[in-house]
Short mmCIF file of C-alpha atoms in Angstrom, two decimals:
data_model
loop_
_atom_site.label_atom_id
_atom_site.label_comp_id
_atom_site.label_asym_id
_atom_site.label_seq_id
_atom_site.Cartn_x
_atom_site.Cartn_y
_atom_site.Cartn_z
CA MET A 1 0.00 -0.02 0.03
CA ASP A 2 1.14 3.58 -0.55
CA GLU A 3 0.96 6.32 2.02
CA MET A 4 -2.52 7.34 1.03
CA THR A 5 -4.14 3.96 1.27
CA ASP A 6 -2.50 2.80 4.49
CA GLY A 7 -3.40 6.14 6.21
CA ALA A 8 -0.21 6.10 8.37
CA ALA A 9 0.47 9.78 7.83
CA TYR A 10 -3.10 10.79 8.49
CA GLY A 11 -3.48 9.76 12.13
CA LEU A 12 -6.96 8.98 13.30
CA HIS A 13 -8.67 9.82 9.99
CA GLY A 14 -6.24 7.42 8.30
CA ARG A 15 -8.54 4.70 9.69
CA PHE A 16 -11.33 5.99 7.40
CA LEU A 17 -8.88 5.88 4.49
CA ARG A 18 -8.19 2.20 5.32
CA GLY A 19 -11.92 1.52 5.21
CA LEU A 20 -12.12 3.39 1.88
CA ALA A 21 -9.40 1.18 0.50
CA LEU A 22 -11.01 -2.04 1.82
CA ALA A 23 -14.65 -1.25 1.02
CA GLY A 24 -14.78 1.75 -1.33
CA ASP A 25 -18.06 0.65 -2.79
CA GLY A 26 -19.47 -0.27 0.57
CA GLU A 27 -21.83 1.39 3.05
CA ALA A 28 -20.01 3.59 5.59
CA LEU A 29 -22.94 5.03 7.50
CA ARG A 30 -26.63 4.79 8.29
CA ALA A 31 -28.31 7.68 10.07
CA ASP A 32 -31.34 9.95 9.60
CA GLY A 33 -32.97 7.23 7.53
CA ARG A 34 -30.16 7.59 4.97
CA SER A 35 -27.36 5.37 3.77
CA VAL A 36 -24.01 6.92 2.82
CA GLY A 37 -21.23 5.06 1.01
CA TYR A 38 -17.51 5.31 1.69
CA ARG A 39 -16.79 7.16 -1.58
CA GLU A 40 -19.59 9.67 -1.10
CA LEU A 41 -18.67 10.35 2.51
CA HIS A 42 -14.98 10.82 1.49
CA ARG A 43 -15.87 13.25 -1.33
CA THR A 44 -18.17 15.28 0.90
CA ALA A 45 -15.62 15.51 3.75
CA LEU A 46 -12.95 16.71 1.29
CA ALA A 47 -15.27 19.43 0.10
CA TRP A 48 -16.18 20.61 3.57
CA ALA A 49 -12.55 20.44 4.70
CA GLY A 50 -11.47 22.64 1.80
CA ALA A 51 -14.04 25.30 2.76
CA LEU A 52 -12.82 25.22 6.43
CA LEU A 53 -9.20 25.55 5.44
CA GLU A 54 -10.03 28.38 3.06
CA ALA A 55 -11.82 30.23 5.92
CA GLY A 56 -8.82 29.64 8.23
CA GLY A 57 -6.23 30.93 5.85
CA GLY A 58 -5.11 27.47 4.89
CA ARG A 59 -3.89 26.56 8.35
CA PRO A 60 -5.22 23.78 10.58
CA GLY A 61 -6.72 24.90 13.80
CA VAL A 62 -9.31 23.65 16.27
CA ILE A 63 -12.71 22.90 14.73
CA GLY A 64 -15.86 22.56 16.71
CA VAL A 65 -18.60 20.20 15.49
CA LEU A 66 -22.05 21.16 16.70
CA GLY A 67 -24.21 18.06 16.05
CA ASN A 68 -24.89 14.56 17.25
CA LYS A 69 -25.53 11.17 15.56
CA THR A 70 -26.62 12.61 12.26
CA VAL A 71 -25.10 12.27 8.77
CA GLY A 72 -24.07 15.93 8.99
CA ALA A 73 -22.34 15.49 12.34
CA TYR A 74 -20.40 12.44 11.22
CA THR A 75 -19.38 14.09 7.99
CA ALA A 76 -18.31 17.23 9.82
CA THR A 77 -16.18 15.18 12.21
CA LEU A 78 -14.40 13.48 9.32
CA ALA A 79 -13.98 16.83 7.47
CA ALA A 80 -12.47 18.52 10.50
CA LEU A 81 -9.93 15.72 10.77
CA TYR A 82 -9.20 15.98 7.05
CA THR A 83 -8.06 19.58 7.59
CA GLY A 84 -5.42 18.33 10.02
CA SER A 85 -7.15 20.21 12.87
CA ALA A 86 -8.27 19.00 16.29
CA VAL A 87 -11.94 18.17 16.52
CA VAL A 88 -14.13 19.36 19.43
CA PRO A 89 -17.59 17.59 19.49
CA LEU A 90 -20.29 19.85 20.86
CA HIS A 91 -23.68 18.48 21.82
CA PRO A 92 -26.57 20.61 20.53
CA GLY A 93 -28.63 19.50 23.58
CA PHE A 94 -26.22 20.87 26.14
CA PRO A 95 -26.79 24.31 27.77
CA GLU A 96 -25.48 27.17 25.75
CA ALA A 97 -23.32 28.39 28.63
CA ARG A 98 -21.48 25.08 28.76
CA THR A 99 -20.97 25.02 25.02
CA ARG A 100 -19.58 28.54 25.05
CA GLN A 101 -17.18 27.52 27.79
CA ALA A 102 -15.97 24.64 25.67
CA LEU A 103 -15.53 26.87 22.60
CA ARG A 104 -13.42 29.29 24.62
CA ALA A 105 -11.47 26.67 26.54
CA ALA A 106 -10.50 24.73 23.33
CA GLY A 107 -9.68 27.85 21.37
CA VAL A 108 -12.00 26.89 18.55
CA THR A 109 -11.04 28.56 15.31
CA ALA A 110 -13.99 27.44 13.17
CA LEU A 111 -17.32 25.76 13.73
CA VAL A 112 -19.29 23.31 11.60
CA ALA A 113 -22.96 22.94 12.53
CA ALA A 114 -25.20 20.09 11.42
CA ALA A 115 -28.54 21.06 9.90
CA ASP A 116 -30.58 20.35 13.06
CA ALA A 117 -28.19 22.47 15.14
CA ALA A 118 -28.29 25.53 12.87
CA PRO A 119 -31.17 27.30 14.83
CA LEU A 120 -28.92 27.26 17.92
CA LEU A 121 -26.16 29.41 16.38
CA PRO A 122 -27.54 32.91 17.04
CA GLY A 123 -28.03 32.29 20.76
CA LEU A 124 -24.76 30.36 21.06
CA LEU A 125 -22.43 32.80 19.31
CA GLY A 126 -24.24 36.16 19.68
CA PRO A 127 -24.49 38.93 17.03
CA ASP A 128 -20.88 40.13 17.30
CA SER A 129 -19.11 36.77 16.75
CA THR A 130 -16.38 36.62 14.14
CA LEU A 131 -15.97 32.89 14.38
CA PRO A 132 -16.11 31.23 10.88
CA VAL A 133 -19.19 29.04 10.77
CA LEU A 134 -19.95 26.40 8.12
CA VAL A 135 -23.49 25.03 7.88
CA PRO A 136 -23.08 22.95 4.71
CA GLU A 137 -26.53 21.40 4.76
CA VAL A 138 -28.33 24.74 5.15
CA PRO A 139 -27.30 27.27 2.45
CA GLY A 140 -26.89 30.82 3.80
CA ALA A 141 -27.00 29.77 7.46
CA GLY A 142 -23.25 30.15 8.12
CA THR A 143 -20.56 32.63 7.29
CA VAL A 144 -18.32 30.17 5.31
CA GLU A 145 -19.18 29.61 1.68
CA LEU A 146 -19.04 26.04 0.27
CA ARG A 147 -17.71 25.99 -3.30
CA PRO A 148 -16.79 22.97 -5.48
CA ASP A 149 -13.35 24.47 -6.36
CA GLN A 150 -12.28 24.53 -2.71
CA ALA A 151 -12.38 20.81 -2.22
CA LEU A 152 -9.17 19.15 -1.07
CA ASP A 153 -7.46 16.64 -3.32
CA ALA A 154 -6.52 14.57 -0.28
CA PRO A 155 -6.68 14.88 3.52
CA ARG A 156 -3.90 16.85 5.26
CA ALA A 157 -1.22 14.85 6.89
CA VAL A 158 -0.63 15.23 10.66
CA GLU A 159 2.19 14.64 13.14
CA PRO A 160 1.86 11.87 15.79
CA GLY A 161 1.91 14.39 18.65
CA ASP A 162 -0.88 16.56 17.13
CA THR A 163 -4.23 16.57 18.88
CA ALA A 164 -6.88 14.46 17.21
CA TYR A 165 -9.82 15.47 19.38
CA ILE A 166 -10.72 17.32 22.56
CA LEU A 167 -13.47 16.14 24.85
CA PHE A 168 -14.76 17.86 27.98
CA THR A 169 -15.38 16.08 31.27
CA SER A 170 -16.99 17.34 34.43
CA GLY A 171 -14.83 19.57 36.61
CA SER A 172 -14.98 19.96 40.35
CA THR A 173 -15.01 23.74 39.93
CA GLY A 174 -18.05 23.63 37.65
CA ARG A 175 -15.93 24.40 34.63
CA PRO A 176 -15.63 21.47 32.23
CA LYS A 177 -12.07 20.08 31.87
CA GLY A 178 -10.76 19.71 28.36
CA VAL A 179 -8.92 16.46 27.55
CA PRO A 180 -6.75 16.59 24.43
CA VAL A 181 -6.13 13.19 22.85
CA SER A 182 -3.27 12.83 20.36
CA HIS A 183 -3.11 10.96 17.06
CA SER A 184 -0.36 8.80 18.53
CA SER A 185 -2.46 7.78 21.48
CA CYS A 186 -5.28 6.87 19.08
CA ALA A 187 -2.89 4.90 16.90
CA PHE A 188 -1.64 2.85 19.78
CA TYR A 189 -5.16 2.27 21.09
CA PHE A 190 -6.53 1.08 17.75
CA GLN A 191 -3.57 -1.29 17.35
CA GLN A 192 -4.73 -2.99 20.53
CA VAL A 193 -8.27 -3.12 19.19
CA GLU A 194 -7.09 -4.84 16.02
CA LYS A 195 -5.15 -7.45 18.00
CA ARG A 196 -8.22 -8.27 20.08
CA TYR A 197 -11.08 -8.32 17.60
CA ASP A 198 -11.71 -9.78 14.14
CA PHE A 199 -13.81 -6.99 12.64
CA THR A 200 -14.32 -7.14 8.83
CA PRO A 201 -16.14 -5.19 6.12
CA ASP A 202 -19.15 -7.41 6.68
CA ASP A 203 -19.64 -6.16 10.22
CA VAL A 204 -22.39 -3.60 11.12
CA PHE A 205 -21.53 -1.54 14.22
CA SER A 206 -24.01 0.07 16.59
CA GLN A 207 -23.37 3.69 17.56
CA THR A 208 -25.18 4.29 20.86
CA PHE A 209 -22.88 6.94 22.29
CA ASP A 210 -23.18 10.66 21.79
CA LEU A 211 -20.21 12.19 19.97
CA THR A 212 -19.21 14.04 23.15
CA PHE A 213 -18.58 10.61 24.77
CA ASP A 214 -15.16 9.13 23.94
CA CYS A 215 -16.61 5.68 23.34
CA ALA A 216 -18.22 7.16 20.21
CA MET A 217 -14.69 7.35 18.73
CA PHE A 218 -14.41 3.58 19.17
CA ASP A 219 -17.61 3.12 17.24
CA LEU A 220 -16.64 5.43 14.34
CA PHE A 221 -13.08 4.36 13.87
CA THR A 222 -13.38 0.63 14.45
CA ALA A 223 -16.30 0.53 11.92
CA TRP A 224 -14.48 2.68 9.38
CA GLY A 225 -11.04 1.21 10.03
CA SER A 226 -12.40 -2.26 9.15
CA GLY A 227 -14.50 -1.16 6.16
CA GLY A 228 -17.72 -1.90 8.13
CA THR A 229 -20.94 0.04 8.46
CA LEU A 230 -21.79 2.41 11.29
CA VAL A 231 -25.49 2.53 12.36
CA ALA A 232 -26.71 5.36 14.62
CA VAL A 233 -28.92 4.04 17.43
CA GLU A 234 -31.50 6.49 18.71
CA PRO A 235 -32.75 5.94 22.33
CA GLY A 236 -36.16 4.74 21.12
CA ALA A 237 -34.56 1.77 19.41
CA LEU A 238 -33.76 0.27 22.75
CA PHE A 239 -37.49 -0.25 23.43
CA ALA A 240 -37.65 -2.76 20.54
CA LEU A 241 -34.00 -3.76 20.33
CA PRO A 242 -34.40 -7.26 18.84
CA ASP A 243 -36.38 -5.85 15.91
CA PHE A 244 -33.90 -3.01 15.36
CA LEU A 245 -30.80 -5.23 15.44
CA ALA A 246 -32.44 -7.71 13.05
CA ALA A 247 -33.61 -5.04 10.60
CA GLN A 248 -30.15 -3.34 10.61
CA ARG A 249 -28.20 -6.65 10.67
CA VAL A 250 -26.02 -5.33 13.45
CA THR A 251 -23.17 -7.69 14.43
CA VAL A 252 -21.17 -5.44 16.86
CA TRP A 253 -22.92 -3.85 19.86
CA PHE A 254 -21.32 -1.30 22.24
CA SER A 255 -23.14 0.62 24.94
CA THR A 256 -23.21 1.44 28.65
CA PRO A 257 -24.61 -1.41 30.89
CA SER A 258 -27.61 0.73 31.55
CA ALA A 259 -28.94 -0.28 28.13
CA ILE A 260 -29.10 -3.89 29.27
CA ARG A 261 -31.50 -3.07 32.10
CA LEU A 262 -33.69 -0.99 29.79
CA VAL A 263 -33.83 -3.80 27.21
CA ARG A 264 -34.68 -6.26 29.98
CA ARG A 265 -37.57 -4.07 31.23
CA THR A 266 -39.00 -3.95 27.69
CA GLY A 267 -38.87 -7.73 27.27
CA GLY A 268 -36.01 -7.73 24.78
CA LEU A 269 -33.63 -10.08 26.66
CA THR A 270 -35.30 -13.39 26.19
CA PRO A 271 -32.95 -16.26 25.29
CA GLY A 272 -31.80 -16.01 21.69
CA ALA A 273 -33.50 -12.69 21.10
CA LEU A 274 -30.38 -11.02 19.68
CA PRO A 275 -28.97 -13.63 17.18
CA THR A 276 -27.17 -11.33 14.77
CA LEU A 277 -24.55 -10.20 17.28
CA ARG A 278 -20.97 -11.45 17.07
CA TRP A 279 -19.51 -9.01 19.65
CA SER A 280 -21.18 -7.23 22.54
CA LEU A 281 -19.11 -4.64 24.39
CA PHE A 282 -19.96 -2.63 27.46
CA ALA A 283 -18.19 0.36 29.10
CA GLY A 284 -18.81 3.61 30.95
CA GLU A 285 -20.00 2.10 34.26
CA ALA A 286 -19.84 -1.07 36.29
CA LEU A 287 -21.14 -4.12 34.47
CA LYS A 288 -23.13 -6.40 36.73
CA ALA A 289 -22.81 -10.17 36.54
CA GLU A 290 -26.54 -10.72 36.10
CA ASP A 291 -26.69 -8.25 33.32
CA ALA A 292 -23.80 -9.86 31.48
CA ALA A 293 -25.34 -13.28 31.92
CA ASP A 294 -28.72 -12.20 30.66
CA TRP A 295 -27.25 -10.46 27.63
CA GLN A 296 -25.13 -13.53 26.83
CA ARG A 297 -28.23 -15.71 26.87
CA ALA A 298 -30.08 -13.23 24.57
CA ALA A 299 -27.02 -13.07 22.24
CA PRO A 300 -25.68 -16.65 22.25
CA ALA A 301 -23.44 -16.18 19.24
CA ALA A 302 -21.73 -13.08 20.68
CA THR A 303 -18.53 -12.72 22.69
CA VAL A 304 -19.35 -10.39 25.60
CA GLU A 305 -16.68 -8.06 27.02
CA ASN A 306 -16.47 -5.56 29.78
CA LEU A 307 -14.24 -2.57 28.93
CA TYR A 308 -12.91 0.16 31.20
CA GLY A 309 -11.10 3.40 30.62
CA PRO A 310 -11.38 7.12 31.46
CA THR A 311 -11.26 9.75 28.69
CA GLU A 312 -7.71 10.65 29.81
CA LEU A 313 -6.54 7.15 28.82
CA THR A 314 -7.96 7.17 25.26
CA ILE A 315 -11.26 5.37 25.27
CA THR A 316 -10.58 2.09 27.07
CA ILE A 317 -7.48 0.71 28.73
CA THR A 318 -8.61 -2.74 30.07
CA ALA A 319 -10.88 -5.53 28.91
CA HIS A 320 -12.38 -8.64 30.47
CA ARG A 321 -13.90 -11.38 28.26
CA TRP A 322 -17.06 -12.81 29.90
CA ASP A 323 -16.96 -16.58 30.45
CA PRO A 324 -20.22 -17.98 31.83
CA ALA A 325 -18.19 -20.73 33.53
CA THR A 326 -15.54 -18.65 35.29
CA SER A 327 -16.49 -14.98 35.29
CA PRO A 328 -19.29 -15.13 37.88
CA GLY A 329 -16.84 -16.51 40.43
CA ALA A 330 -14.41 -13.62 39.74
CA CYS A 331 -17.03 -10.90 40.36
CA VAL A 332 -16.77 -8.64 43.36
CA HIS A 333 -19.92 -7.14 44.87
CA GLY A 334 -21.70 -8.44 41.74
CA ALA A 335 -19.40 -6.43 39.40
CA VAL A 336 -17.72 -8.11 36.44
CA PRO A 337 -13.86 -7.74 36.37
CA ILE A 338 -12.44 -5.02 34.11
CA GLY A 339 -9.54 -7.21 33.09
CA ARG A 340 -5.87 -6.44 32.46
CA VAL A 341 -4.23 -3.10 31.49
CA HIS A 342 -3.22 -2.96 27.79
CA ASP A 343 0.23 -4.04 26.88
CA GLY A 344 2.86 -1.30 26.67
CA HIS A 345 1.66 0.46 29.83
CA ASP A 346 2.81 0.53 33.42
CA TRP A 347 0.30 0.59 36.23
CA LEU A 348 0.27 0.56 39.96
CA LEU A 349 -2.10 0.75 42.90
CA ALA A 350 -2.00 3.69 45.35
CA GLY A 351 -3.28 4.02 48.83
CA GLU A 352 -5.96 6.27 50.24
CA ASP A 353 -3.30 8.85 50.97
CA GLY A 354 -2.42 9.09 47.28
CA THR A 355 0.96 7.48 47.46
CA PRO A 356 1.98 4.32 45.53
CA ALA A 357 1.29 1.15 47.56
CA ALA A 358 3.49 -1.85 47.90
CA PRO A 359 3.88 -3.88 44.61
CA ASP A 360 1.86 -6.73 45.99
CA ALA A 361 -1.02 -4.56 47.25
CA ALA A 362 -4.41 -6.21 46.64
CA GLU A 363 -6.47 -2.96 46.43
CA GLY A 364 -5.84 0.65 45.62
CA GLU A 365 -6.41 3.58 43.30
CA LEU A 366 -5.39 2.68 39.76
CA TRP A 367 -2.53 4.72 38.29
CA VAL A 368 -1.54 4.21 34.61
CA SER A 369 1.43 5.49 32.55
CA GLY A 370 1.96 4.84 28.87
CA PRO A 371 1.14 5.75 25.29
CA GLN A 372 -2.64 6.01 25.73
CA SER A 373 -2.37 8.64 28.47
CA THR A 374 -2.93 12.29 27.77
CA THR A 375 -0.16 14.51 29.11
CA GLY A 376 -2.55 16.86 30.96
CA TYR A 377 -5.67 18.93 30.64
CA LEU A 378 -6.05 21.96 28.34
CA HIS A 379 -5.75 24.21 31.37
CA ARG A 380 -2.90 23.15 33.55
CA ALA A 381 -4.63 24.41 36.65
CA ASP A 382 -7.01 21.41 36.23
CA ASP A 383 -4.05 19.01 36.42
CA ALA A 384 -3.75 19.43 40.19
CA GLY A 385 -2.91 16.02 41.51
CA ARG A 386 -4.18 14.06 38.55
CA PHE A 387 -0.89 13.70 36.75
CA PRO A 388 1.73 13.02 39.35
CA ARG A 389 5.42 12.26 38.62
CA HIS A 390 6.67 9.02 40.09
CA ALA A 391 9.64 6.72 39.25
CA GLY A 392 10.72 9.04 36.49
CA ARG A 393 7.51 9.22 34.55
CA ILE A 394 4.12 10.88 34.51
CA TRP A 395 1.11 8.89 35.62
CA TYR A 396 -2.60 9.44 35.37
CA ARG A 397 -4.51 8.98 38.65
CA THR A 398 -7.82 7.47 37.60
CA GLY A 399 -9.60 8.09 40.90
CA ASP A 400 -11.01 4.53 40.59
CA TRP A 401 -10.49 2.04 43.42
CA VAL A 402 -9.74 -1.47 42.04
CA ARG A 403 -8.91 -4.90 43.40
CA ARG A 404 -6.26 -7.18 41.91
CA ALA A 405 -7.13 -10.87 41.65
CA PRO A 406 -4.45 -13.64 41.87
CA ASP A 407 -4.51 -14.02 38.13
CA GLY A 408 -3.70 -10.35 37.62
CA GLU A 409 -7.09 -9.19 36.48
CA LEU A 410 -8.59 -6.07 38.04
CA THR A 411 -12.09 -5.48 39.31
CA TYR A 412 -13.55 -2.05 39.60
CA LEU A 413 -14.89 -1.29 43.10
CA GLY A 414 -15.92 2.27 42.67
CA ARG A 415 -14.85 5.84 42.61
CA ILE A 416 -12.66 7.02 45.52
CA ASP A 417 -15.36 9.60 46.30
CA HIS A 418 -17.88 6.71 46.49
CA GLN A 419 -16.02 5.34 49.47
CA VAL A 420 -17.32 6.87 52.60
CA GLN A 421 -16.76 6.65 56.36
CA VAL A 422 -19.85 5.82 58.43
CA GLN A 423 -19.31 5.68 62.18
CA GLY A 424 -15.61 5.12 61.59
CA ILE A 425 -16.22 2.25 59.11
CA ARG A 426 -15.13 2.59 55.49
CA VAL A 427 -18.07 1.73 53.29
CA GLU A 428 -17.95 0.78 49.56
CA LEU A 429 -21.19 2.18 48.16
CA ALA A 430 -20.98 -0.56 45.44
CA GLU A 431 -21.19 -3.15 48.15
CA ILE A 432 -24.47 -1.62 49.39
CA ASP A 433 -25.80 -1.45 45.90
CA HIS A 434 -25.16 -5.12 45.46
CA ALA A 435 -26.80 -5.96 48.78
CA VAL A 436 -29.94 -3.97 47.96
CA ARG A 437 -30.19 -5.65 44.51
CA GLY A 438 -30.37 -8.92 46.36
CA CYS A 439 -33.58 -7.92 48.15
CA ALA A 440 -36.85 -9.35 46.83
CA GLY A 441 -38.44 -7.36 44.09
CA VAL A 442 -35.48 -4.97 43.49
CA GLU A 443 -34.31 -4.56 39.89
CA ASP A 444 -31.49 -2.04 40.37
CA ALA A 445 -30.15 0.24 43.08
CA VAL A 446 -27.74 3.12 43.61
CA THR A 447 -26.58 4.37 46.98
CA VAL A 448 -25.38 7.99 47.53
CA ALA A 449 -24.03 9.67 50.67
CA THR A 450 -25.17 13.04 51.97
CA ARG A 451 -25.00 14.91 55.25
CA ASP A 452 -27.70 15.56 57.82
CA GLY A 453 -26.00 18.10 60.02
CA ASP A 454 -22.72 16.50 61.11
CA ALA A 455 -23.83 12.97 60.38
CA LEU A 456 -23.25 11.19 57.06
CA GLU A 457 -26.43 9.50 55.78
CA LEU A 458 -26.72 6.88 53.13
CA VAL A 459 -29.67 7.09 50.72
CA VAL A 460 -30.69 4.22 48.48
CA PHE A 461 -32.55 4.81 45.21
CA TYR A 462 -34.02 1.61 43.78
CA THR A 463 -36.25 0.37 40.99
CA GLY A 464 -38.60 -2.57 40.87
CA GLU A 465 -41.31 -3.14 43.46
CA ALA A 466 -41.81 -0.49 46.11
CA ARG A 467 -41.19 -1.81 49.65
CA PRO A 468 -41.41 -0.31 53.14
CA PRO A 469 -38.00 0.89 54.37
CA ALA A 470 -38.28 -1.34 57.43
CA GLN A 471 -38.28 -4.45 55.20
CA PHE A 472 -34.98 -3.28 53.61
CA ALA A 473 -33.50 -2.74 56.99
CA ARG A 474 -34.42 -6.20 58.26
CA GLN A 475 -33.07 -8.00 55.24
CA LEU A 476 -29.87 -5.93 54.85
CA ARG A 477 -28.89 -6.56 58.43
CA GLN A 478 -28.22 -10.10 57.27
CA THR A 479 -25.55 -9.02 54.78
CA LEU A 480 -24.12 -5.62 55.73
CA PRO A 481 -21.82 -4.91 58.72
CA PRO A 482 -23.34 -3.16 61.70
CA GLY A 483 -23.28 0.62 61.33
CA THR A 484 -23.38 0.57 57.47
CA LEU A 485 -27.14 0.09 57.00
CA PRO A 486 -28.72 2.84 54.93
CA LYS A 487 -31.52 4.67 56.67
CA HIS A 488 -33.32 6.10 53.70
CA TYR A 489 -34.87 4.42 50.65
CA GLU A 490 -36.52 6.05 47.67
CA HIS A 491 -38.41 4.10 45.01
CA LEU A 492 -38.03 5.33 41.36
CA PRO A 493 -39.64 3.95 38.18
CA ALA A 494 -36.15 4.15 36.58
CA LEU A 495 -32.75 5.39 37.58
CA PRO A 496 -32.00 8.71 35.89
CA LEU A 497 -29.19 8.87 33.27
CA ASN A 498 -26.97 11.81 32.46
CA ALA A 499 -26.04 13.04 28.96
CA ASN A 500 -23.57 10.13 28.56
CA ARG A 501 -26.29 7.59 29.57
CA LYS A 502 -24.54 6.75 32.77
CA THR A 503 -26.41 6.75 36.12
CA ASP A 504 -26.82 10.33 37.12
CA ARG A 505 -25.17 10.22 40.55
CA THR A 506 -25.00 13.99 40.73
CA GLY A 507 -28.72 14.37 40.31
CA LEU A 508 -29.42 11.54 42.78
CA THR A 509 -27.13 13.17 45.37
CA ALA A 510 -29.01 16.44 45.02
CA ARG A 511 -32.31 14.56 45.44
CA ALA A 512 -30.93 12.78 48.48
CA GLU A 513 -30.01 16.12 50.05
CA ALA A 514 -33.59 17.23 49.68
CA LEU A 515 -34.95 13.96 51.13
CA VAL A 516 -32.75 13.66 54.22
CA GLY A 517 -34.13 15.54 57.20
CA ARG A 518 -37.74 15.60 56.12
CA ARG A 519 -38.39 11.85 56.09
CA PRO A 520 -38.32 9.37 58.98
CA ALA A 521 -35.46 6.90 58.75
CA ALA A 522 -35.90 3.17 58.47
CA ARG A 523 -35.88 1.31 61.78
#
């Protein structure tokens, strides 16, 4: 292959060029009720990229993409990469103030808006904005003109250390933290993916994640890197998932574990209900053993895996392959192991005081150093304590407490800030969640901690059958240590999810604060 077809000089977007070489006449994308082929998507991205470079004086910059899970948003993402610029996905459903913060923090030099996001531009940018804006699907809506003579002949090459994309995560100060991810980190990551999976041009990949969630990059660039087809999955599809997967012929599924519970509630997890799947991957929150087992029965031809990785470590950094015979026995508090850290990285466990533990420590906060790690946040003030230097290298402190099994696999126990002290006893909230899920009639549960004066109170939110708090207290006394019993229980029809479709712990904590103090505790 020459440089163009192998994509080596083109970083992350080189994976699309590989797919173009493998399946040029194939289907690259299904969204908005449309099907777009590889050649058409490539030509359109080159045209949009040329217009963006013309507006920017021919120099790469930082390009925001305002859109989500539409043909326009996917094309804009590829076009921005084709310019050699860093891409900043921006969700049209997020508050304007947050999006404006991201635009400023990333130093966005141009913006591409999908058709459905165009009406948001006046309120987002204001009347005095000089930011170049391309709205290619809505003539006259932007300030950048799209002309045929501007189209690039080929994508712009990049350097390995150049930033491929910037994503924003929650910040403790209320200001989102920008995470720049380099082309070299992406290249190393997708090398690990190719070693682990046997994706081909015949595969059809789900795309459940919003583009502001880093797992969406897995969907796009594993599908396109293998010459496969990417299928946008709207939330409503989960209510009739067997029919959707069959109609779309999906072979590779990737979502948060919360999707499993929703599909179960709608009757879609009956044995053999998902026969088209070859691979089923889950990430973003703890995968429960019962959920993995139920999904495996519904998708008997699929290999099920639990993936783990914060944004700062380029999508996912560990993987555990579910084995119905051995995995249940390796679970801790009902959570499936997250597996081993990718080859080529160093990792260690640190104690509660934030210092590296002994090499044989069984539990601790996971620190990782290696090629998938970002070197720091966009604003170095956000780095505080997250990127310590130890043993001559920089590490990323994940903030996740894990347990090491004798075979070297890791199990996720929870966030450090989900470990609380109740009457002098350290409590893993994940352990309480697991215990509550074992109570009759309970489908799912999340425990949060809040204060009632000087006392720390545990509040359980649960789904399934509503039960009197006293019944919970009686049953949980049989499994939880004295002093760790929650005193407050709140029944919900479903656990709320945040924008990334993870359980909204922040919202539940706020709700707990309102509940505690005005409701009698369980006895």
